[in-house]
Amino acid sequence: MRNLVIDIGNTRIKSGLFENDTLIADHVFEELGAGLSVWETLDFDACMISSVRFRFEELAELVPFPFHFLSPTTPLPVTNGYATPHTLGVDRIAAAAGAWQLAGKKAILAIDMGSCITFEFVDELGVYRGGAISPGLKMRASAMNSFTARLPLVDVDRKAPDLTGDSTVSCMQAGIWYGVEFELTGQIEAYRLKIPEITVYICGGDSQSFESLAKDHIFVVPNLVLHGLNCILNHNVE
C-alpha cells in the first residue's frame, strides 16, 4: 500500500510518500500551492494531513484529492492516556506513534526539537502518557533578549560552543546550548532509570545539532513525525 502523508507546520510543510512502512520520497515546501503541484503528480492509495495552520474545512476546498485529517478524535494505534486530549498537538501524538512503531511497539521517549522541545512517552503497554514541553534553542535566546535590558539576541550555531564562555555573547551561547543538552540527557536518564529498555528517538529542526547523543537505544530520526502519520493512517485504513 502506498501512502502520502503531509505535515503542515507553522512555517514549513513536509510530506512523505510511503510504500507500506518504508519512506521512499520526502519533500519540504514553504507554501501549500508548491506542495499541491507535486502531490497531484504522485500515485498513492491513501493520504493523511496533519495541520496546525489550516482547518479541515479550509483544506477540503484547497486539496483536490480525498484525505484523512488528523484531529483529537482520530483513532490511534496507541491508547491515548492524556488527561486533556483536545489540547494535545497533533504533531506530538504523531511523533509518539512513529517512535512507538519504529521501536517495535515497545516503550519509547520521542523528543521533538523545534520552536519548543517536546518529550513524548509511550509505555510498554502502548499507552501514550504525555511528557514535557520546554523552550527550544532560539526561544531561549529570544527570551533572554526580550526580558532583560542589556543582553543581546545571540545566534546559536549548529555545533557545541566552549563549555566556559569568555564574553557575554559566548556565555549566553554556552548557557543556551548546554542547558538544552543537559536537559536532554537528564530527561533520558530519568526515563532510563524507570524503564531501562526504553528506546529514545530525537527529531525536529534542531535534532541534527545534537547527533552526538545518538548511541545505543538513542536514535536521531528527522522524519519521525512523517513515520507517525503513516502509522496512524495505516491504522485507520486497514
PDB file of C-alpha atoms in Angstrom:
ATOM      1  CA  MET A   1       0.000   0.000   0.000  1.00  0.00           C
ATOM      2  CA  ARG A   2       1.279   3.450  -0.910  1.00  0.00           C
ATOM      3  CA  ASN A   3       0.515   6.390   1.406  1.00  0.00           C
ATOM      4  CA  LEU A   4       1.029  10.130   1.150  1.00  0.00           C
ATOM      5  CA  VAL A   5       1.346  11.927   4.494  1.00  0.00           C
ATOM      6  CA  ILE A   6       1.523  15.705   4.885  1.00  0.00           C
ATOM      7  CA  ASP A   7       2.596  17.660   7.951  1.00  0.00           C
ATOM      8  CA  ILE A   8       1.641  21.351   7.735  1.00  0.00           C
ATOM      9  CA  GLY A   9       3.513  23.302  10.395  1.00  0.00           C
ATOM     10  CA  ASN A  10       3.599  26.979  11.210  1.00  0.00           C
ATOM     11  CA  THR A  11       6.495  27.746   8.871  1.00  0.00           C
ATOM     12  CA  ARG A  12       7.120  24.675   6.711  1.00  0.00           C
ATOM     13  CA  ILE A  13       5.194  21.869   5.049  1.00  0.00           C
ATOM     14  CA  LYS A  14       6.750  18.402   4.973  1.00  0.00           C
ATOM     15  CA  SER A  15       5.400  15.424   3.077  1.00  0.00           C
ATOM     16  CA  GLY A  16       6.399  11.801   2.706  1.00  0.00           C
ATOM     17  CA  LEU A  17       5.477   9.034   0.285  1.00  0.00           C
ATOM     18  CA  PHE A  18       5.493   5.602   1.907  1.00  0.00           C
ATOM     19  CA  GLU A  19       5.463   2.122   0.431  1.00  0.00           C
ATOM     20  CA  ASN A  20       3.960   0.220   3.379  1.00  0.00           C
ATOM     21  CA  ASP A  21       6.272   1.323   6.240  1.00  0.00           C
ATOM     22  CA  THR A  22       9.195   2.464   4.074  1.00  0.00           C
ATOM     23  CA  LEU A  23       9.691   6.158   3.293  1.00  0.00           C
ATOM     24  CA  ILE A  24      10.510   6.293  -0.427  1.00  0.00           C
ATOM     25  CA  ALA A  25      10.346  10.072  -1.024  1.00  0.00           C
ATOM     26  CA  ASP A  26      10.064  13.225   1.079  1.00  0.00           C
ATOM     27  CA  HIS A  27       9.690  16.919   0.282  1.00  0.00           C
ATOM     28  CA  VAL A  28       9.723  20.263   2.097  1.00  0.00           C
ATOM     29  CA  PHE A  29       7.680  23.262   0.932  1.00  0.00           C
ATOM     30  CA  GLU A  30       7.171  26.818   2.087  1.00  0.00           C
ATOM     31  CA  GLU A  31       3.628  27.161   0.707  1.00  0.00           C
ATOM     32  CA  LEU A  32       0.681  24.821   0.159  1.00  0.00           C
ATOM     33  CA  GLY A  33       0.477  25.633  -3.557  1.00  0.00           C
ATOM     34  CA  ALA A  34       4.002  24.376  -4.165  1.00  0.00           C
ATOM     35  CA  GLY A  35       3.143  21.134  -2.392  1.00  0.00           C
ATOM     36  CA  LEU A  36      -0.071  20.627  -4.349  1.00  0.00           C
ATOM     37  CA  SER A  37       1.796  20.880  -7.645  1.00  0.00           C
ATOM     38  CA  VAL A  38       3.962  17.912  -6.560  1.00  0.00           C
ATOM     39  CA  TRP A  39       1.357  15.816  -4.733  1.00  0.00           C
ATOM     40  CA  GLU A  40      -1.023  15.836  -7.704  1.00  0.00           C
ATOM     41  CA  THR A  41       1.631  14.033  -9.763  1.00  0.00           C
ATOM     42  CA  LEU A  42       2.072  11.206  -7.242  1.00  0.00           C
ATOM     43  CA  ASP A  43       0.443   7.786  -7.277  1.00  0.00           C
ATOM     44  CA  PHE A  44      -0.891   6.850  -3.822  1.00  0.00           C
ATOM     45  CA  ASP A  45      -3.733   4.876  -2.241  1.00  0.00           C
ATOM     46  CA  ALA A  46      -4.472   6.971   0.840  1.00  0.00           C
ATOM     47  CA  CYS A  47      -3.496  10.310   2.337  1.00  0.00           C
ATOM     48  CA  MET A  48      -3.388  11.841   5.800  1.00  0.00           C
ATOM     49  CA  ILE A  49      -2.870  15.531   6.569  1.00  0.00           C
ATOM     50  CA  SER A  50      -1.833  16.989   9.907  1.00  0.00           C
ATOM     51  CA  SER A  51      -2.083  20.774  10.156  1.00  0.00           C
ATOM     52  CA  VAL A  52      -1.599  23.481  12.762  1.00  0.00           C
ATOM     53  CA  ARG A  53      -2.250  26.154  10.144  1.00  0.00           C
ATOM     54  CA  PHE A  54      -5.460  25.110   8.350  1.00  0.00           C
ATOM     55  CA  ARG A  55      -8.787  23.727   9.498  1.00  0.00           C
ATOM     56  CA  PHE A  56     -10.256  20.681   7.762  1.00  0.00           C
ATOM     57  CA  GLU A  57     -12.902  22.809   6.043  1.00  0.00           C
ATOM     58  CA  GLU A  58     -10.234  25.066   4.552  1.00  0.00           C
ATOM     59  CA  LEU A  59      -8.132  22.163   3.289  1.00  0.00           C
ATOM     60  CA  ALA A  60     -11.170  20.393   1.839  1.00  0.00           C
ATOM     61  CA  GLU A  61     -11.634  23.352  -0.506  1.00  0.00           C
ATOM     62  CA  LEU A  62      -7.954  23.518  -1.484  1.00  0.00           C
ATOM     63  CA  VAL A  63      -6.841  19.882  -1.772  1.00  0.00           C
ATOM     64  CA  PRO A  64      -8.182  18.129  -4.913  1.00  0.00           C
ATOM     65  CA  PHE A  65      -7.912  14.556  -3.610  1.00  0.00           C
ATOM     66  CA  PRO A  66      -9.521  12.741  -0.640  1.00  0.00           C
ATOM     67  CA  PHE A  67      -7.590  12.691   2.623  1.00  0.00           C
ATOM     68  CA  HIS A  68      -7.835  11.790   6.291  1.00  0.00           C
ATOM     69  CA  PHE A  69      -7.401  14.733   8.660  1.00  0.00           C
ATOM     70  CA  LEU A  70      -5.588  14.138  11.945  1.00  0.00           C
ATOM     71  CA  SER A  71      -7.655  15.511  14.836  1.00  0.00           C
ATOM     72  CA  PRO A  72      -8.170  14.755  18.551  1.00  0.00           C
ATOM     73  CA  THR A  73     -10.922  12.275  17.582  1.00  0.00           C
ATOM     74  CA  THR A  74      -8.855  10.310  15.035  1.00  0.00           C
ATOM     75  CA  PRO A  75      -8.422   6.632  16.066  1.00  0.00           C
ATOM     76  CA  LEU A  76      -4.818   5.983  17.087  1.00  0.00           C
ATOM     77  CA  PRO A  77      -2.603   2.882  17.103  1.00  0.00           C
ATOM     78  CA  VAL A  78      -1.648   3.743  20.708  1.00  0.00           C
ATOM     79  CA  THR A  79      -4.020   4.290  23.601  1.00  0.00           C
ATOM     80  CA  ASN A  80      -4.278   7.982  24.438  1.00  0.00           C
ATOM     81  CA  GLY A  81      -3.904   8.391  28.187  1.00  0.00           C
ATOM     82  CA  TYR A  82      -3.509  12.190  28.055  1.00  0.00           C
ATOM     83  CA  ALA A  83      -5.711  13.993  30.579  1.00  0.00           C
ATOM     84  CA  THR A  84      -6.712  16.708  28.075  1.00  0.00           C
ATOM     85  CA  PRO A  85      -6.660  15.027  24.642  1.00  0.00           C
ATOM     86  CA  HIS A  86      -8.388  18.004  22.975  1.00  0.00           C
ATOM     87  CA  THR A  87      -5.320  20.166  23.784  1.00  0.00           C
ATOM     88  CA  LEU A  88      -2.750  17.662  22.545  1.00  0.00           C
ATOM     89  CA  GLY A  89      -0.844  18.885  19.491  1.00  0.00           C
ATOM     90  CA  VAL A  90      -1.260  16.586  16.506  1.00  0.00           C
ATOM     91  CA  ASP A  91       2.484  16.719  15.807  1.00  0.00           C
ATOM     92  CA  ARG A  92       3.158  15.463  19.332  1.00  0.00           C
ATOM     93  CA  ILE A  93       0.978  12.376  19.052  1.00  0.00           C
ATOM     94  CA  ALA A  94       2.327  11.699  15.555  1.00  0.00           C
ATOM     95  CA  ALA A  95       5.924  11.738  16.830  1.00  0.00           C
ATOM     96  CA  ALA A  96       4.939   9.391  19.660  1.00  0.00           C
ATOM     97  CA  ALA A  97       3.191   6.968  17.288  1.00  0.00           C
ATOM     98  CA  GLY A  98       6.115   6.999  14.879  1.00  0.00           C
ATOM     99  CA  ALA A  99       8.653   6.248  17.592  1.00  0.00           C
ATOM    100  CA  TRP A 100       6.458   3.510  19.060  1.00  0.00           C
ATOM    101  CA  GLN A 101       6.218   1.750  15.704  1.00  0.00           C
ATOM    102  CA  LEU A 102       9.941   2.104  14.897  1.00  0.00           C
ATOM    103  CA  ALA A 103      10.782   0.621  18.308  1.00  0.00           C
ATOM    104  CA  GLY A 104       8.704  -2.466  17.574  1.00  0.00           C
ATOM    105  CA  LYS A 105       5.756  -1.326  19.673  1.00  0.00           C
ATOM    106  CA  LYS A 106       7.771  -1.047  22.868  1.00  0.00           C
ATOM    107  CA  ALA A 107       8.295   1.738  25.424  1.00  0.00           C
ATOM    108  CA  ILE A 108       9.649   4.932  23.842  1.00  0.00           C
ATOM    109  CA  LEU A 109      10.579   8.521  24.539  1.00  0.00           C
ATOM    110  CA  ALA A 110      10.181  10.785  21.472  1.00  0.00           C
ATOM    111  CA  ILE A 111      11.935  14.167  21.618  1.00  0.00           C
ATOM    112  CA  ASP A 112      10.969  16.783  19.018  1.00  0.00           C
ATOM    113  CA  MET A 113      13.361  19.736  18.861  1.00  0.00           C
ATOM    114  CA  GLY A 114      11.525  22.597  17.202  1.00  0.00           C
ATOM    115  CA  SER A 115      10.485  26.026  18.462  1.00  0.00           C
ATOM    116  CA  CYS A 116       9.695  24.147  21.657  1.00  0.00           C
ATOM    117  CA  ILE A 117      11.251  20.882  22.795  1.00  0.00           C
ATOM    118  CA  THR A 118       8.605  18.253  23.450  1.00  0.00           C
ATOM    119  CA  PHE A 119       9.082  14.953  25.234  1.00  0.00           C
ATOM    120  CA  GLU A 120       6.522  12.223  24.494  1.00  0.00           C
ATOM    121  CA  PHE A 121       6.354   8.985  26.489  1.00  0.00           C
ATOM    122  CA  VAL A 122       4.591   5.790  25.414  1.00  0.00           C
ATOM    123  CA  ASP A 123       4.805   2.997  27.986  1.00  0.00           C
ATOM    124  CA  GLU A 124       5.405  -0.712  27.489  1.00  0.00           C
ATOM    125  CA  LEU A 125       1.622  -1.301  27.232  1.00  0.00           C
ATOM    126  CA  GLY A 126       1.303   1.055  24.276  1.00  0.00           C
ATOM    127  CA  VAL A 127      -0.314   3.856  26.302  1.00  0.00           C
ATOM    128  CA  TYR A 128       0.651   7.443  25.475  1.00  0.00           C
ATOM    129  CA  ARG A 129       1.166   9.103  28.878  1.00  0.00           C
ATOM    130  CA  GLY A 130       2.246  12.641  27.911  1.00  0.00           C
ATOM    131  CA  GLY A 131       5.633  14.135  28.673  1.00  0.00           C
ATOM    132  CA  ALA A 132       7.017  17.659  28.886  1.00  0.00           C
ATOM    133  CA  ILE A 133       7.312  20.893  26.899  1.00  0.00           C
ATOM    134  CA  SER A 134      10.148  23.398  27.235  1.00  0.00           C
ATOM    135  CA  PRO A 135      11.662  26.260  25.166  1.00  0.00           C
ATOM    136  CA  GLY A 136      13.868  25.407  22.187  1.00  0.00           C
ATOM    137  CA  LEU A 137      17.252  26.904  21.325  1.00  0.00           C
ATOM    138  CA  LYS A 138      16.003  30.004  19.508  1.00  0.00           C
ATOM    139  CA  MET A 139      13.210  30.620  22.002  1.00  0.00           C
ATOM    140  CA  ARG A 140      15.705  30.643  24.885  1.00  0.00           C
ATOM    141  CA  ALA A 141      17.900  33.139  23.048  1.00  0.00           C
ATOM    142  CA  SER A 142      14.893  35.333  22.268  1.00  0.00           C
ATOM    143  CA  ALA A 143      13.631  35.211  25.863  1.00  0.00           C
ATOM    144  CA  MET A 144      16.941  36.406  27.333  1.00  0.00           C
ATOM    145  CA  ASN A 145      16.991  39.302  24.878  1.00  0.00           C
ATOM    146  CA  SER A 146      13.313  40.205  25.404  1.00  0.00           C
ATOM    147  CA  PHE A 147      13.188  40.040  29.195  1.00  0.00           C
ATOM    148  CA  THR A 148      16.428  41.818  30.034  1.00  0.00           C
ATOM    149  CA  ALA A 149      17.626  45.373  29.411  1.00  0.00           C
ATOM    150  CA  ARG A 150      21.115  44.700  28.050  1.00  0.00           C
ATOM    151  CA  LEU A 151      21.501  41.105  26.892  1.00  0.00           C
ATOM    152  CA  PRO A 152      21.732  40.905  23.081  1.00  0.00           C
ATOM    153  CA  LEU A 153      19.944  38.483  20.766  1.00  0.00           C
ATOM    154  CA  VAL A 154      22.557  35.818  20.057  1.00  0.00           C
ATOM    155  CA  ASP A 155      22.819  33.172  17.375  1.00  0.00           C
ATOM    156  CA  VAL A 156      23.180  29.550  18.435  1.00  0.00           C
ATOM    157  CA  ASP A 157      25.319  27.646  15.944  1.00  0.00           C
ATOM    158  CA  ARG A 158      24.754  24.035  14.944  1.00  0.00           C
ATOM    159  CA  LYS A 159      27.870  22.936  16.818  1.00  0.00           C
ATOM    160  CA  ALA A 160      28.550  22.955  20.529  1.00  0.00           C
ATOM    161  CA  PRO A 161      30.301  26.083  21.876  1.00  0.00           C
ATOM    162  CA  ASP A 162      33.005  26.035  24.538  1.00  0.00           C
ATOM    163  CA  LEU A 163      31.609  24.992  27.876  1.00  0.00           C
ATOM    164  CA  THR A 164      33.034  28.123  29.512  1.00  0.00           C
ATOM    165  CA  GLY A 165      32.177  31.375  27.739  1.00  0.00           C
ATOM    166  CA  ASP A 166      34.640  34.245  27.918  1.00  0.00           C
ATOM    167  CA  SER A 167      32.281  37.056  26.837  1.00  0.00           C
ATOM    168  CA  THR A 168      28.645  37.932  27.404  1.00  0.00           C
ATOM    169  CA  VAL A 169      27.699  36.544  23.987  1.00  0.00           C
ATOM    170  CA  SER A 170      29.646  33.301  24.388  1.00  0.00           C
ATOM    171  CA  CYS A 171      28.341  32.872  27.952  1.00  0.00           C
ATOM    172  CA  MET A 172      24.780  33.162  26.653  1.00  0.00           C
ATOM    173  CA  GLN A 173      25.517  30.704  23.853  1.00  0.00           C
ATOM    174  CA  ALA A 174      27.011  28.225  26.314  1.00  0.00           C
ATOM    175  CA  GLY A 175      24.066  28.621  28.674  1.00  0.00           C
ATOM    176  CA  ILE A 176      21.527  28.036  25.908  1.00  0.00           C
ATOM    177  CA  TRP A 177      23.321  25.117  24.281  1.00  0.00           C
ATOM    178  CA  TYR A 178      24.322  23.188  27.379  1.00  0.00           C
ATOM    179  CA  GLY A 179      21.040  23.982  29.085  1.00  0.00           C
ATOM    180  CA  VAL A 180      19.351  22.081  26.258  1.00  0.00           C
ATOM    181  CA  GLU A 181      21.945  19.296  26.119  1.00  0.00           C
ATOM    182  CA  PHE A 182      21.842  18.664  29.861  1.00  0.00           C
ATOM    183  CA  GLU A 183      18.046  18.787  29.810  1.00  0.00           C
ATOM    184  CA  LEU A 184      18.006  16.127  27.094  1.00  0.00           C
ATOM    185  CA  THR A 185      20.486  13.856  28.827  1.00  0.00           C
ATOM    186  CA  GLY A 186      18.778  14.401  32.181  1.00  0.00           C
ATOM    187  CA  GLN A 187      15.318  13.522  30.870  1.00  0.00           C
ATOM    188  CA  ILE A 188      16.658  10.467  29.044  1.00  0.00           C
ATOM    189  CA  GLU A 189      18.490   9.252  32.131  1.00  0.00           C
ATOM    190  CA  ALA A 190      15.412   9.765  34.334  1.00  0.00           C
ATOM    191  CA  TYR A 191      13.283   7.649  31.999  1.00  0.00           C
ATOM    192  CA  ARG A 192      16.064   5.084  31.654  1.00  0.00           C
ATOM    193  CA  LEU A 193      16.141   4.652  35.432  1.00  0.00           C
ATOM    194  CA  LYS A 194      12.408   3.859  35.397  1.00  0.00           C
ATOM    195  CA  ILE A 195      12.432   1.743  32.219  1.00  0.00           C
ATOM    196  CA  PRO A 196      15.958   0.518  31.379  1.00  0.00           C
ATOM    197  CA  GLU A 197      14.875  -0.890  27.999  1.00  0.00           C
ATOM    198  CA  ILE A 198      13.239   2.332  26.749  1.00  0.00           C
ATOM    199  CA  THR A 199      14.205   3.486  23.235  1.00  0.00           C
ATOM    200  CA  VAL A 200      14.702   7.207  22.544  1.00  0.00           C
ATOM    201  CA  TYR A 201      14.060   8.959  19.222  1.00  0.00           C
ATOM    202  CA  ILE A 202      15.068  12.564  18.533  1.00  0.00           C
ATOM    203  CA  CYS A 203      13.599  14.598  15.660  1.00  0.00           C
ATOM    204  CA  GLY A 204      12.893  18.194  14.663  1.00  0.00           C
ATOM    205  CA  GLY A 205      14.805  21.073  13.123  1.00  0.00           C
ATOM    206  CA  ASP A 206      17.494  21.215  15.815  1.00  0.00           C
ATOM    207  CA  SER A 207      17.868  17.445  16.235  1.00  0.00           C
ATOM    208  CA  GLN A 208      20.882  17.141  13.946  1.00  0.00           C
ATOM    209  CA  SER A 209      22.751  19.623  16.144  1.00  0.00           C
ATOM    210  CA  PHE A 210      22.665  17.012  18.896  1.00  0.00           C
ATOM    211  CA  GLU A 211      23.521  13.909  16.846  1.00  0.00           C
ATOM    212  CA  SER A 212      26.400  13.291  19.241  1.00  0.00           C
ATOM    213  CA  LEU A 213      23.798  11.995  21.711  1.00  0.00           C
ATOM    214  CA  ALA A 214      22.959   9.116  19.350  1.00  0.00           C
ATOM    215  CA  LYS A 215      24.192   5.809  20.755  1.00  0.00           C
ATOM    216  CA  ASP A 216      22.671   2.539  21.945  1.00  0.00           C
ATOM    217  CA  HIS A 217      18.880   2.978  22.183  1.00  0.00           C
ATOM    218  CA  ILE A 218      19.056   6.689  21.159  1.00  0.00           C
ATOM    219  CA  PHE A 219      18.341   7.464  17.500  1.00  0.00           C
ATOM    220  CA  VAL A 220      18.099  10.715  15.518  1.00  0.00           C
ATOM    221  CA  VAL A 221      15.230  10.352  13.002  1.00  0.00           C
ATOM    222  CA  PRO A 222      14.490  13.710  11.297  1.00  0.00           C
ATOM    223  CA  ASN A 223      11.277  12.428   9.635  1.00  0.00           C
ATOM    224  CA  LEU A 224       9.816  10.853  12.776  1.00  0.00           C
ATOM    225  CA  VAL A 225       6.514  12.783  12.520  1.00  0.00           C
ATOM    226  CA  LEU A 226       6.020  11.549   8.949  1.00  0.00           C
ATOM    227  CA  HIS A 227       6.558   7.968  10.116  1.00  0.00           C
ATOM    228  CA  GLY A 228       3.959   8.569  12.816  1.00  0.00           C
ATOM    229  CA  LEU A 229       1.422   9.958  10.369  1.00  0.00           C
ATOM    230  CA  ASN A 230       1.924   6.914   8.166  1.00  0.00           C
ATOM    231  CA  CYS A 231       1.424   4.628  11.179  1.00  0.00           C
ATOM    232  CA  ILE A 232      -1.803   6.441  12.123  1.00  0.00           C
ATOM    233  CA  LEU A 233      -3.041   6.398   8.531  1.00  0.00           C
ATOM    234  CA  ASN A 234      -2.457   2.637   8.228  1.00  0.00           C
ATOM    235  CA  HIS A 235      -4.355   2.148  11.477  1.00  0.00           C
ATOM    236  CA  ASN A 236      -7.350   3.980  10.005  1.00  0.00           C
ATOM    237  CA  VAL A 237      -7.455   2.320   6.574  1.00  0.00           C
ATOM    238  CA  GLU A 238      -6.577  -1.288   7.404  1.00  0.00           C
TER     239      GLU A 238
END
